[in-house]
Amino acid sequence: MPIKIPDTLPARKFLEGEGLVVMRESEAARQDIRPLRIALLNLMPLKEKTEIHFSRLIGATPLQVELTLVTTGSYTPTNVSKQHMLDFYKPWEEIKDQKFDGLIVTGAPVETLPFEDVAYWEEISNIFDWTQSNVFNTLNICWGAQAALYHFYQVPKHQLDDKIFGLFPHHIVKKHSILLRGFADSFPVPVSRHTETTKEDIVKVPGLEILAESDEAGVCIVRDRGRRQVYMFNHLEYDATTLKDEYDRDVSQGLEINPPKYYFPQDDPSQVPLNTWRAHAHLLIANWINDVYQNTPFNMDDIGRE
């Protein structure tokens, strides 16, 4: 089944150009099925690119998904037009009385700040609490994963001496996990972080399962069945050139930055990087959505009552 997104969302033309089947709102209304309701809390500065990243992955699954774009009301983003936000995003306060099968919380460019110093921390905390009653399962990405673990369990993040930056090999820790179904024993994952959440802190919390990790980049994916949360510290959703764009930006600003490790062919920043991780990005999102589909209540009013 295709993904249902607003008819005029700029990401639509891009995704249709890739061959993704994108359903128009009028077509979705004619189908006598209940689509999965997935919300995307987009905290990334480049909103439109992030919309494409996740819509591409969600729309490749065999289920009809209705995607709702969500923003914080306590902070106004500055890297995207106000009209884009008004046309396509709903403040969380506006949708907080609704139920969702799934929620994706993205990363945010605030990872070096203490959590409580983030402008929208109080609202994010309320959103995490809200997931326990109004969302069946939540996928938290990068800073979103760190923030959720800190909110629920006070698991700290640690400042790194040097940024972890590159395409690092990872391996499966929890074999036969439904979220890693179809994964190779070793798989590459884009990583771009100034902080980390350590394995030593995670294993102190009963009920947290480490699913995948890297010898160099640390923990990658953690599952929390009790709170129906998944914590993904890295960026399988990235495009082939996203790390290159970050590197070029930092170089142009005169910042001291090493090229991302294991990323450029022959470690040569002048060469075009290849996307060697997209298949695993599709697997992770498809597995997550399938797990939600198999277990979420058909009657959405029952979400959060278990």
CSV table of C-alpha atoms in Angstrom, one decimal:
chain,number,residue,atom,x,y,z
A,1,MET,CA,0.0,0.0,0.0
A,2,PRO,CA,1.2,3.6,-0.5
A,3,ILE,CA,1.8,6.3,2.0
A,4,LYS,CA,-0.8,9.0,2.5
A,5,ILE,CA,0.7,12.5,2.8
A,6,PRO,CA,-0.7,16.0,2.0
A,7,ASP,CA,-1.3,16.5,-1.7
A,8,THR,CA,0.8,19.6,-1.9
A,9,LEU,CA,3.7,18.5,0.4
A,10,PRO,CA,7.0,19.2,-1.5
A,11,ALA,CA,8.3,15.8,-0.6
A,12,ARG,CA,5.5,14.3,-2.8
A,13,LYS,CA,7.1,15.2,-6.2
A,14,PHE,CA,10.5,14.0,-5.0
A,15,LEU,CA,9.2,10.6,-3.8
A,16,GLU,CA,7.0,10.1,-6.9
A,17,GLY,CA,10.1,10.7,-9.0
A,18,GLU,CA,11.8,7.8,-7.1
A,19,GLY,CA,8.9,5.6,-8.1
A,20,LEU,CA,7.3,5.5,-4.7
A,21,VAL,CA,3.5,5.1,-4.8
A,22,VAL,CA,2.1,8.1,-2.9
A,23,MET,CA,-1.7,8.1,-2.3
A,24,ARG,CA,-3.8,11.2,-2.6
A,25,GLU,CA,-6.1,12.1,0.2
A,26,SER,CA,-9.2,11.6,-1.9
A,27,GLU,CA,-8.0,8.1,-3.0
A,28,ALA,CA,-7.3,7.1,0.6
A,29,ALA,CA,-10.8,8.1,1.7
A,30,ARG,CA,-12.4,5.6,-0.7
A,31,GLN,CA,-10.5,2.6,0.7
A,32,ASP,CA,-12.5,0.7,3.3
A,33,ILE,CA,-9.6,-0.1,5.6
A,34,ARG,CA,-8.1,1.4,8.7
A,35,PRO,CA,-4.7,2.9,7.8
A,36,LEU,CA,-2.0,3.0,10.4
A,37,ARG,CA,-1.7,6.4,11.9
A,38,ILE,CA,2.0,7.4,12.2
A,39,ALA,CA,3.1,10.8,13.5
A,40,LEU,CA,6.5,12.3,12.8
A,41,LEU,CA,7.7,14.8,15.4
A,42,ASN,CA,10.3,16.5,13.2
A,43,LEU,CA,12.9,18.3,15.3
A,44,MET,CA,15.6,18.4,12.6
A,45,PRO,CA,16.6,21.8,11.2
A,46,LEU,CA,16.2,20.8,7.5
A,47,LYS,CA,12.6,19.8,7.8
A,48,GLU,CA,11.9,19.0,4.1
A,49,LYS,CA,14.9,16.7,3.8
A,50,THR,CA,13.8,14.8,6.9
A,51,GLU,CA,10.3,14.5,5.6
A,52,ILE,CA,11.7,12.8,2.5
A,53,HIS,CA,14.0,10.5,4.5
A,54,PHE,CA,11.2,9.1,6.6
A,55,SER,CA,8.3,9.3,4.0
A,56,ARG,CA,10.5,7.2,1.7
A,57,LEU,CA,10.9,4.5,4.2
A,58,ILE,CA,7.4,4.5,5.6
A,59,GLY,CA,5.9,4.5,2.1
A,60,ALA,CA,7.8,1.4,1.0
A,61,THR,CA,6.0,-0.8,3.4
A,62,PRO,CA,3.0,-2.9,2.2
A,63,LEU,CA,0.5,-1.2,4.6
A,64,GLN,CA,-1.5,2.0,4.1
A,65,VAL,CA,0.0,4.6,6.4
A,66,GLU,CA,-1.4,8.0,7.2
A,67,LEU,CA,1.5,10.3,8.1
A,68,THR,CA,0.9,13.3,10.4
A,69,LEU,CA,3.7,15.9,10.7
A,70,VAL,CA,4.0,17.4,14.2
A,71,THR,CA,6.0,20.3,15.6
A,72,THR,CA,6.5,21.8,19.0
A,73,GLY,CA,4.4,24.8,20.0
A,74,SER,CA,7.0,26.1,22.5
A,75,TYR,CA,9.7,26.6,19.9
A,76,THR,CA,9.5,28.1,16.4
A,77,PRO,CA,12.0,26.6,13.9
A,78,THR,CA,14.0,29.1,11.9
A,79,ASN,CA,15.4,27.0,9.1
A,80,VAL,CA,12.1,26.5,7.3
A,81,SER,CA,9.5,28.9,6.1
A,82,LYS,CA,6.6,29.8,8.4
A,83,GLN,CA,4.2,29.0,5.5
A,84,HIS,CA,5.6,25.4,5.2
A,85,MET,CA,5.0,24.9,8.9
A,86,LEU,CA,1.5,26.4,8.7
A,87,ASP,CA,0.6,24.3,5.7
A,88,PHE,CA,1.8,20.9,6.7
A,89,TYR,CA,2.5,20.7,10.4
A,90,LYS,CA,0.3,20.5,13.5
A,91,PRO,CA,1.5,21.7,16.9
A,92,TRP,CA,1.5,18.8,19.4
A,93,GLU,CA,-1.1,20.7,21.6
A,94,GLU,CA,-3.5,20.5,18.6
A,95,ILE,CA,-3.3,16.7,18.2
A,96,LYS,CA,-2.6,15.6,21.8
A,97,ASP,CA,-6.2,14.3,22.2
A,98,GLN,CA,-5.8,12.0,19.3
A,99,LYS,CA,-4.5,8.4,19.3
A,100,PHE,CA,-1.6,7.1,17.0
A,101,ASP,CA,-0.4,3.7,16.2
A,102,GLY,CA,3.2,5.0,16.0
A,103,LEU,CA,5.3,8.1,16.6
A,104,ILE,CA,8.8,8.9,15.3
A,105,VAL,CA,10.8,11.4,17.2
A,106,THR,CA,13.7,12.7,15.2
A,107,GLY,CA,17.1,13.9,16.3
A,108,ALA,CA,17.7,17.6,17.0
A,109,PRO,CA,20.8,19.9,16.9
A,110,VAL,CA,20.9,20.4,20.6
A,111,GLU,CA,22.8,17.4,21.8
A,112,THR,CA,25.6,19.3,23.6
A,113,LEU,CA,23.1,21.2,25.8
A,114,PRO,CA,21.9,19.8,29.1
A,115,PHE,CA,18.4,18.4,28.5
A,116,GLU,CA,16.8,20.9,30.8
A,117,ASP,CA,18.4,23.8,28.9
A,118,VAL,CA,16.7,22.8,25.6
A,119,ALA,CA,14.0,25.5,24.8
A,120,TYR,CA,11.3,22.9,24.4
A,121,TRP,CA,12.3,20.4,27.0
A,122,GLU,CA,9.1,20.8,29.1
A,123,GLU,CA,7.0,20.1,26.1
A,124,ILE,CA,9.1,17.1,24.9
A,125,SER,CA,8.8,15.7,28.4
A,126,ASN,CA,5.0,16.1,28.2
A,127,ILE,CA,5.1,14.4,24.8
A,128,PHE,CA,7.0,11.4,26.1
A,129,ASP,CA,4.5,11.0,28.9
A,130,TRP,CA,1.6,11.4,26.4
A,131,THR,CA,3.0,8.4,24.4
A,132,GLN,CA,2.2,6.1,27.3
A,133,SER,CA,-1.5,6.8,26.9
A,134,ASN,CA,-2.0,7.9,23.2
A,135,VAL,CA,0.7,6.1,21.1
A,136,PHE,CA,1.1,2.4,20.7
A,137,ASN,CA,4.8,2.4,19.9
A,138,THR,CA,7.4,5.1,19.6
A,139,LEU,CA,10.7,5.1,17.6
A,140,ASN,CA,13.1,7.7,19.0
A,141,ILE,CA,16.1,8.7,16.8
A,142,CYS,CA,19.5,10.1,17.8
A,143,TRP,CA,18.9,13.0,20.3
A,144,GLY,CA,15.3,11.9,20.5
A,145,ALA,CA,16.5,8.5,21.8
A,146,GLN,CA,18.9,10.1,24.3
A,147,ALA,CA,16.1,12.4,25.5
A,148,ALA,CA,13.6,9.7,25.9
A,149,LEU,CA,15.9,7.5,27.9
A,150,TYR,CA,16.8,10.4,30.1
A,151,HIS,CA,13.1,11.3,30.6
A,152,PHE,CA,12.0,7.8,31.4
A,153,TYR,CA,15.0,6.5,33.3
A,154,GLN,CA,17.4,9.3,33.9
A,155,VAL,CA,20.0,7.6,31.7
A,156,PRO,CA,22.7,10.3,31.1
A,157,LYS,CA,24.4,11.3,27.9
A,158,HIS,CA,28.2,11.8,27.9
A,159,GLN,CA,30.2,14.4,26.0
A,160,LEU,CA,32.8,12.9,23.7
A,161,ASP,CA,36.3,14.3,23.2
A,162,ASP,CA,35.9,13.9,19.4
A,163,LYS,CA,32.7,13.7,17.3
A,164,ILE,CA,31.8,10.1,16.2
A,165,PHE,CA,31.4,10.7,12.5
A,166,GLY,CA,31.3,8.2,9.7
A,167,LEU,CA,29.8,5.0,8.4
A,168,PHE,CA,30.6,2.4,11.1
A,169,PRO,CA,30.1,-1.4,10.9
A,170,HIS,CA,27.6,-2.7,13.4
A,171,HIS,CA,26.6,-6.1,14.6
A,172,ILE,CA,23.5,-7.8,16.0
A,173,VAL,CA,23.4,-8.4,19.8
A,174,LYS,CA,19.9,-9.7,20.2
A,175,LYS,CA,19.4,-12.4,17.7
A,176,HIS,CA,15.9,-13.2,16.4
A,177,SER,CA,14.6,-9.7,17.3
A,178,ILE,CA,11.6,-8.9,15.1
A,179,LEU,CA,13.1,-5.4,14.6
A,180,LEU,CA,16.2,-6.8,13.0
A,181,ARG,CA,14.6,-9.5,10.9
A,182,GLY,CA,16.5,-9.8,7.7
A,183,PHE,CA,19.5,-7.9,8.9
A,184,ALA,CA,23.0,-9.1,8.0
A,185,ASP,CA,25.3,-10.1,10.8
A,186,SER,CA,27.3,-7.0,10.0
A,187,PHE,CA,25.8,-3.8,8.6
A,188,PRO,CA,26.9,-0.2,8.1
A,189,VAL,CA,25.2,2.7,9.9
A,190,PRO,CA,25.8,6.4,9.5
A,191,VAL,CA,26.8,8.0,12.8
A,192,SER,CA,27.1,11.7,13.6
A,193,ARG,CA,27.2,12.5,17.3
A,194,HIS,CA,29.1,14.7,19.8
A,195,THR,CA,27.7,12.7,22.7
A,196,GLU,CA,26.9,9.1,23.6
A,197,THR,CA,24.7,7.0,25.8
A,198,THR,CA,26.9,4.2,27.1
A,199,LYS,CA,26.2,0.5,27.4
A,200,GLU,CA,27.2,0.6,31.0
A,201,ASP,CA,24.4,3.0,31.8
A,202,ILE,CA,21.8,1.2,29.7
A,203,VAL,CA,22.3,-2.3,31.2
A,204,LYS,CA,21.6,-0.8,34.7
A,205,VAL,CA,18.0,-0.4,33.7
A,206,PRO,CA,15.8,-3.5,33.9
A,207,GLY,CA,13.8,-4.2,30.8
A,208,LEU,CA,16.1,-2.4,28.3
A,209,GLU,CA,17.4,-4.7,25.5
A,210,ILE,CA,20.4,-3.8,23.4
A,211,LEU,CA,19.6,-5.1,19.9
A,212,ALA,CA,22.6,-3.8,17.9
A,213,GLU,CA,26.0,-2.1,18.6
A,214,SER,CA,29.3,-1.1,17.1
A,215,ASP,CA,32.8,-1.8,18.5
A,216,GLU,CA,33.8,1.8,17.6
A,217,ALA,CA,30.5,3.8,17.7
A,218,GLY,CA,28.9,2.0,20.7
A,219,VAL,CA,25.2,1.2,21.2
A,220,CYS,CA,22.9,1.6,18.2
A,221,ILE,CA,19.5,0.2,18.9
A,222,VAL,CA,17.7,-0.5,22.2
A,223,ARG,CA,14.2,-1.9,22.8
A,224,ASP,CA,12.0,-1.0,25.7
A,225,ARG,CA,8.9,-3.3,25.7
A,226,GLY,CA,7.5,-2.0,29.0
A,227,ARG,CA,7.1,1.6,27.7
A,228,ARG,CA,6.7,0.5,24.1
A,229,GLN,CA,9.7,2.5,23.0
A,230,VAL,CA,12.6,1.9,20.6
A,231,TYR,CA,15.8,4.0,20.9
A,232,MET,CA,17.9,4.3,17.7
A,233,PHE,CA,21.0,6.5,18.4
A,234,ASN,CA,22.2,6.8,14.7
A,235,HIS,CA,20.8,7.6,11.3
A,236,LEU,CA,19.9,4.7,8.9
A,237,GLU,CA,17.4,7.1,7.3
A,238,TYR,CA,20.2,9.4,5.9
A,239,ASP,CA,20.7,9.9,2.2
A,240,ALA,CA,24.0,8.9,0.5
A,241,THR,CA,25.3,12.5,0.7
A,242,THR,CA,24.0,13.6,4.1
A,243,LEU,CA,27.3,13.0,6.0
A,244,LYS,CA,29.1,14.7,3.1
A,245,ASP,CA,26.8,17.7,3.4
A,246,GLU,CA,27.6,17.9,7.1
A,247,TYR,CA,31.3,17.6,6.4
A,248,ASP,CA,31.3,20.3,3.7
A,249,ARG,CA,29.3,22.6,5.9
A,250,ASP,CA,31.8,22.4,8.8
A,251,VAL,CA,34.8,22.8,6.4
A,252,SER,CA,33.2,25.9,4.9
A,253,GLN,CA,32.7,27.4,8.4
A,254,GLY,CA,36.4,26.8,9.2
A,255,LEU,CA,35.7,24.2,11.9
A,256,GLU,CA,38.2,21.5,12.7
A,257,ILE,CA,36.6,18.3,11.4
A,258,ASN,CA,38.0,15.1,10.1
A,259,PRO,CA,36.3,13.4,7.1
A,260,PRO,CA,33.7,10.9,8.1
A,261,LYS,CA,35.4,7.5,8.7
A,262,TYR,CA,34.8,4.5,6.3
A,263,TYR,CA,32.5,6.7,4.2
A,264,PHE,CA,34.2,8.1,1.1
A,265,PRO,CA,35.6,5.7,-1.4
A,266,GLN,CA,39.3,5.3,-0.7
A,267,ASP,CA,38.8,7.8,2.1
A,268,ASP,CA,38.9,10.6,-0.5
A,269,PRO,CA,36.4,13.4,0.2
A,270,SER,CA,36.5,14.4,-3.5
A,271,GLN,CA,34.8,11.1,-4.4
A,272,VAL,CA,31.0,10.5,-4.4
A,273,PRO,CA,29.9,8.4,-1.4
A,274,LEU,CA,27.8,5.3,-2.1
A,275,ASN,CA,24.7,4.4,-0.1
A,276,THR,CA,25.4,1.0,1.3
A,277,TRP,CA,22.9,1.1,4.2
A,278,ARG,CA,19.6,1.9,2.6
A,279,ALA,CA,18.4,-1.8,2.5
A,280,HIS,CA,18.8,-2.0,6.3
A,281,ALA,CA,17.0,1.4,6.7
A,282,HIS,CA,14.0,-0.1,4.9
A,283,LEU,CA,14.2,-3.3,6.9
A,284,LEU,CA,14.3,-1.4,10.2
A,285,ILE,CA,11.3,0.8,9.4
A,286,ALA,CA,9.3,-2.1,7.8
A,287,ASN,CA,10.0,-4.4,10.8
A,288,TRP,CA,8.9,-1.6,13.2
A,289,ILE,CA,5.7,-0.9,11.3
A,290,ASN,CA,4.9,-4.6,10.9
A,291,ASP,CA,5.4,-5.0,14.7
A,292,VAL,CA,3.1,-2.1,15.3
A,293,TYR,CA,0.5,-3.5,12.8
A,294,GLN,CA,0.5,-6.9,14.4
A,295,ASN,CA,0.0,-5.7,17.9
A,296,THR,CA,-1.8,-2.3,17.9
A,297,PRO,CA,-5.5,-2.4,18.8
A,298,PHE,CA,-7.9,-2.2,15.9
A,299,ASN,CA,-10.1,0.1,18.0
A,300,MET,CA,-7.8,3.1,18.4
A,301,ASP,CA,-9.6,4.1,21.6
A,302,ASP,CA,-8.0,1.1,23.2
A,303,ILE,CA,-4.4,2.4,22.7
A,304,GLY,CA,-2.8,3.1,26.0
A,305,ARG,CA,-5.4,1.1,28.0
A,306,GLU,CA,-3.3,-2.0,28.4
